[in-house]
RNA sequence: GCCCAGAUGGCGGAACUGGUAGACGCGUCAGACUCAAAAUCUGGUAUUCGCAAGGAUGUGCAGGUUCGAUUCCUGUUCUGGGCACCA
């Protein structure tokens, strides 16, 4: 009986489906364990071998936990809203729901072949109204909440209104300290209003103020606006300042946008990192993104003639900057303000007006990324000066794109001797540099030290910078021109898209006031549209529907991360029509115990879903405030591309131009030719001799490589690096059907050629356009799901990125066949033996200590490796076990049965089959994980490496409980050691028990 | 530009807490079986010098700490991911 994986896998997949073995109950006496994969977007390209990597890892872990006695939730679903489906709809007129549905079907068919233990009965799709009803509902909860800074948690907006009515906002200042009511003569001072003020406001003003507090709020923000396409573009769709499609110019445009007030959660998102098991790198990325810093806001007055001017609020103009280094205030040589800064129009001098206008126009065409990434320095002087409050020095005010409006106050004080970017700016524009740190500043580059003693710094002279920070802030506060300030780099999250394929906002606009729809009107269904093109003025497609706009419904839709911010909760209770998830159920499942996904979500999805969880927790809907207890990041699987080389030579024959462009040259021949240009002649002469070409005069270019085009070839037509020429000829509808091939030995290809065509290789991103994608189903078809699963794991650590190479899969397949042969012989059939044989079994006595040692060593290793997600070494441990048991000719049921159980998470189909072959009636999926019997693993001695001066020279077998003295005697008696000692006595003998011995001479 | 990660034989990788570098697999070479091939099995395989015994070198690069460094520290190069509307 041979290992017929196709039959086995089909049989058990059907059996498991029929018996609903993966259905999970919300109520179990077993401890719970929640394993989750990051929500996949069902792309039209389907799965390639990179996608299932994380799913296989989570599947192994879920199955392992199940064997360990846990009630394991392991669901799967689809993040089904998104830009690609909408783009497809624009181009092909197919409704995104239709194409998405088709994509999901393909996706599912591919997943099913791999044998995952997902509980598909819990599948969710974000685009399903039953699902997005609750996304809209949660949005309304956020809309109807504010962040209570005193209690440090979200609270109902009704409570805030009550507070305003009773005491104004004295204890709850407006988060945006610059806020002023629009279109009203009422001026808010220091972000404050009284209860009398509040009660005197009309509804519109009250709502405008409340909007400043809501966790989901409406404001204005800049988008990538493409006039030619009449639409807003995603960053992805903008390349070098022009649209990806068509290459039209893209500029910044202010549009009404929804936001989530995630900044209020900055501190808790930071603190929460300490409670969760994310990698240090991931935590660092998140905390850098949040970017908490301590410093000061300083108001600089402007030169007298400007200070006389007044701002809109009738107050004297000042320039407010944020700095983390107030200690350097005497080193400020210029100010830099963002090109969007509101002060620009009031302070720019007449002479500079034109230059400033030109500069701002230039900046409008630049993305935030470009603005920070560019190495070239740009900027423009406004003509205005600020006054240093301590020494009255006049400081020129510049505009530069590297200062972003959204961070701090959108203005910085530049200290070129201490900040590299300021330094380069000063050098570039010839601004004189003040040195306040003496010898620490060389004049060659800035020095950001905090440990220098200050010079040229007025009352700070002689002070260490680190200590001066606090003194300056105190002084500023005394003078009333500055204050201590904590700042965050993180900005509020833009939460709307001018698109069709997303959740509609349950919001009605009336007289400029946003009114939430009542809960009983949810879900607000996404309406059908005739075209997916944008509405007027950059609005989304919904603005084109009269029935929609008549109802004054919001025309924006929610972004991709809306549905994915809470999906892990819906899986717990997917059919609940009354709640997004019942509290009882979410209390049972609690946090996701293990979350597996890529690092690309490091700061987007992971921060947003953490914020949603915290808000839902604050409002009492769930009992935990961090969604993911442990996160494992899977690496990317890169593509390994293959290339062929097409000869491209022009010539003349009988006065006619001749082009050779249908001859492919094997890689090493190509390399030889570009090294030695005579070979090109030889090749063409050869082509002539073989009758392929007549005598022609060649026109050879100076750079021989230009005579070749390197073309991607589909990796599925290449075995390792050998091209399947016949398959290649049929490729792309026979585009190369008449091609000729010069093979590795220099011969021309014919039907019985012995030599091969060799391709070159390169590791690139796996993508269709590079023809390096490999479909997992092809491999499952050829080798089986068990082989495929184990091979994906065998490739390397899950966390690491690595190139895909199909070639190696055979080794894993051989392993499974070898495992099979422990149970079955091709001729003899079943060969396992049992100490208490059933009538059908052979007697074979009890397992020997050596056999049991292999078994328990393996159980221990697999358990350790699985627990630490080291699946690649786990697979090798299985290989080693099977190799050793084969060597021992061990076919004992007692040993093999336990081996099958620990193999189940990795290769469930073959394990289940053999388990039943051995006579078991129940499924192996619920077998009990075997316990390690340490008594078979104890060793009494060890082969110690003996090093002389750190270099291993000999090996000695020494009992484990040997003392230092005993070891020294044994070592010194050794011949090799004696030889190296050359009669000298050693300085020291280092003996680390169970590790090594080092003799120092 | 900024933040994060990675770099080990021909290839994927192993070495978990500073202690025998290269487990396991691929590839490759030699052999067995076979008319032959496939499959399977056995053995070799970091580089280099040497008939061998044995020696030297070796974990991106340059330094450092240590009896001992792939592992820790400093600097540096290259590659990958993210940078707020791809998901």
mmCIF file of C-alpha atoms (C1' of nucleotides) in Angstrom, chain A residues 41 79 83 223 234-236 257 281 284 288-289 369 375 489 491 498 765 795 797 802 814 821 861 872 879 883 945 953 980 990 996 998, chain B residues 1 3-5 12-16 19-21 23-27 39-41 54-57 67-68 81-87:
data_model
loop_
_atom_site.group_PDB
_atom_site.id
_atom_site.type_symbol
_atom_site.label_atom_id
_atom_site.label_comp_id
_atom_site.label_asym_id
_atom_site.label_seq_id
_atom_site.Cartn_x
_atom_site.Cartn_y
_atom_site.Cartn_z
ATOM 1 C CA UNK A 41 -8.585 41.322 1.462
ATOM 2 C CA UNK A 79 -12.149 42.418 4.661
ATOM 3 C CA UNK A 83 -10.282 50.264 -3.485
ATOM 4 C CA UNK A 223 -6.485 65.125 0.106
ATOM 5 C CA UNK A 234 -5.003 57.347 -2.594
ATOM 6 C CA UNK A 235 -1.303 57.859 -1.862
ATOM 7 C CA UNK A 236 -0.751 54.630 -3.743
ATOM 8 C CA UNK A 257 -13.521 64.681 6.321
ATOM 9 C CA UNK A 281 10.374 46.082 17.163
ATOM 10 C CA UNK A 284 8.958 50.494 19.092
ATOM 11 C CA UNK A 288 7.563 56.029 17.512
ATOM 12 C CA UNK A 289 4.400 56.524 15.534
ATOM 13 C CA UNK A 369 6.383 61.815 1.926
ATOM 14 C CA UNK A 375 17.443 65.437 0.218
ATOM 15 C CA UNK A 489 3.500 63.042 16.482
ATOM 16 C CA UNK A 491 -2.477 62.801 14.261
ATOM 17 C CA UNK A 498 -14.667 59.899 -1.301
ATOM 18 C CA UNK A 765 8.484 40.697 -4.853
ATOM 19 C CA UNK A 795 11.318 27.098 4.447
ATOM 20 C CA UNK A 797 11.255 30.971 10.519
ATOM 21 C CA UNK A 802 12.476 34.405 2.408
ATOM 22 C CA UNK A 814 10.020 12.153 0.699
ATOM 23 C CA UNK A 821 6.917 3.200 5.156
ATOM 24 C CA UNK A 861 11.385 19.065 20.814
ATOM 25 C CA UNK A 872 10.849 25.049 10.649
ATOM 26 C CA UNK A 879 12.484 14.272 9.790
ATOM 27 C CA UNK A 883 15.179 8.871 9.930
ATOM 28 C CA UNK A 945 34.572 19.758 22.969
ATOM 29 C CA UNK A 953 41.044 20.598 19.133
ATOM 30 C CA UNK A 980 49.322 21.815 22.002
ATOM 31 C CA UNK A 990 37.644 26.660 31.934
ATOM 32 C CA UNK A 996 32.535 22.814 26.876
ATOM 33 C CA UNK A 998 38.634 25.526 27.213
ATOM 34 C "C1'" G B 1 14.944 61.666 4.757
ATOM 35 C "C1'" C B 3 11.244 54.481 12.005
ATOM 36 C "C1'" C B 4 11.786 48.985 12.161
ATOM 37 C "C1'" A B 5 13.988 44.399 10.650
ATOM 38 C "C1'" G B 12 16.510 27.580 2.095
ATOM 39 C "C1'" G B 13 18.138 27.507 6.768
ATOM 40 C "C1'" A B 14 20.230 25.362 12.200
ATOM 41 C "C1'" A B 15 23.082 26.835 16.400
ATOM 42 C "C1'" C B 16 16.892 28.823 21.866
ATOM 43 C "C1'" G B 19 30.301 27.793 24.820
ATOM 44 C "C1'" U B 20 31.799 21.926 19.128
ATOM 45 C "C1'" A B 21 29.420 27.070 13.190
ATOM 46 C "C1'" A B 23 21.411 20.294 12.232
ATOM 47 C "C1'" C B 24 17.476 19.220 8.601
ATOM 48 C "C1'" G B 25 16.280 19.675 3.500
ATOM 49 C "C1'" C B 26 17.478 21.039 -1.649
ATOM 50 C "C1'" G B 27 21.292 20.746 -5.192
ATOM 51 C "C1'" A B 39 11.498 5.465 -7.466
ATOM 52 C "C1'" U B 40 14.400 3.788 -3.440
ATOM 53 C "C1'" C B 41 18.847 2.953 -0.693
ATOM 54 C "C1'" G B 54 46.875 17.437 10.151
ATOM 55 C "C1'" G B 55 46.829 22.789 9.484
ATOM 56 C "C1'" A B 56 44.971 27.709 7.986
ATOM 57 C "C1'" U B 57 40.664 30.654 6.899
ATOM 58 C "C1'" C B 67 39.342 32.432 28.223
ATOM 59 C "C1'" G B 68 35.657 32.090 24.223
ATOM 60 C "C1'" G B 81 8.806 46.486 5.421
ATOM 61 C "C1'" G B 82 6.301 51.086 7.104
ATOM 62 C "C1'" C B 83 5.794 56.546 6.777
ATOM 63 C "C1'" A B 84 -0.995 58.353 7.993
ATOM 64 C "C1'" C B 85 -6.446 57.336 1.335
ATOM 65 C "C1'" C B 86 -3.412 49.841 -0.980
ATOM 66 C "C1'" A B 87 -5.082 46.280 2.350
#
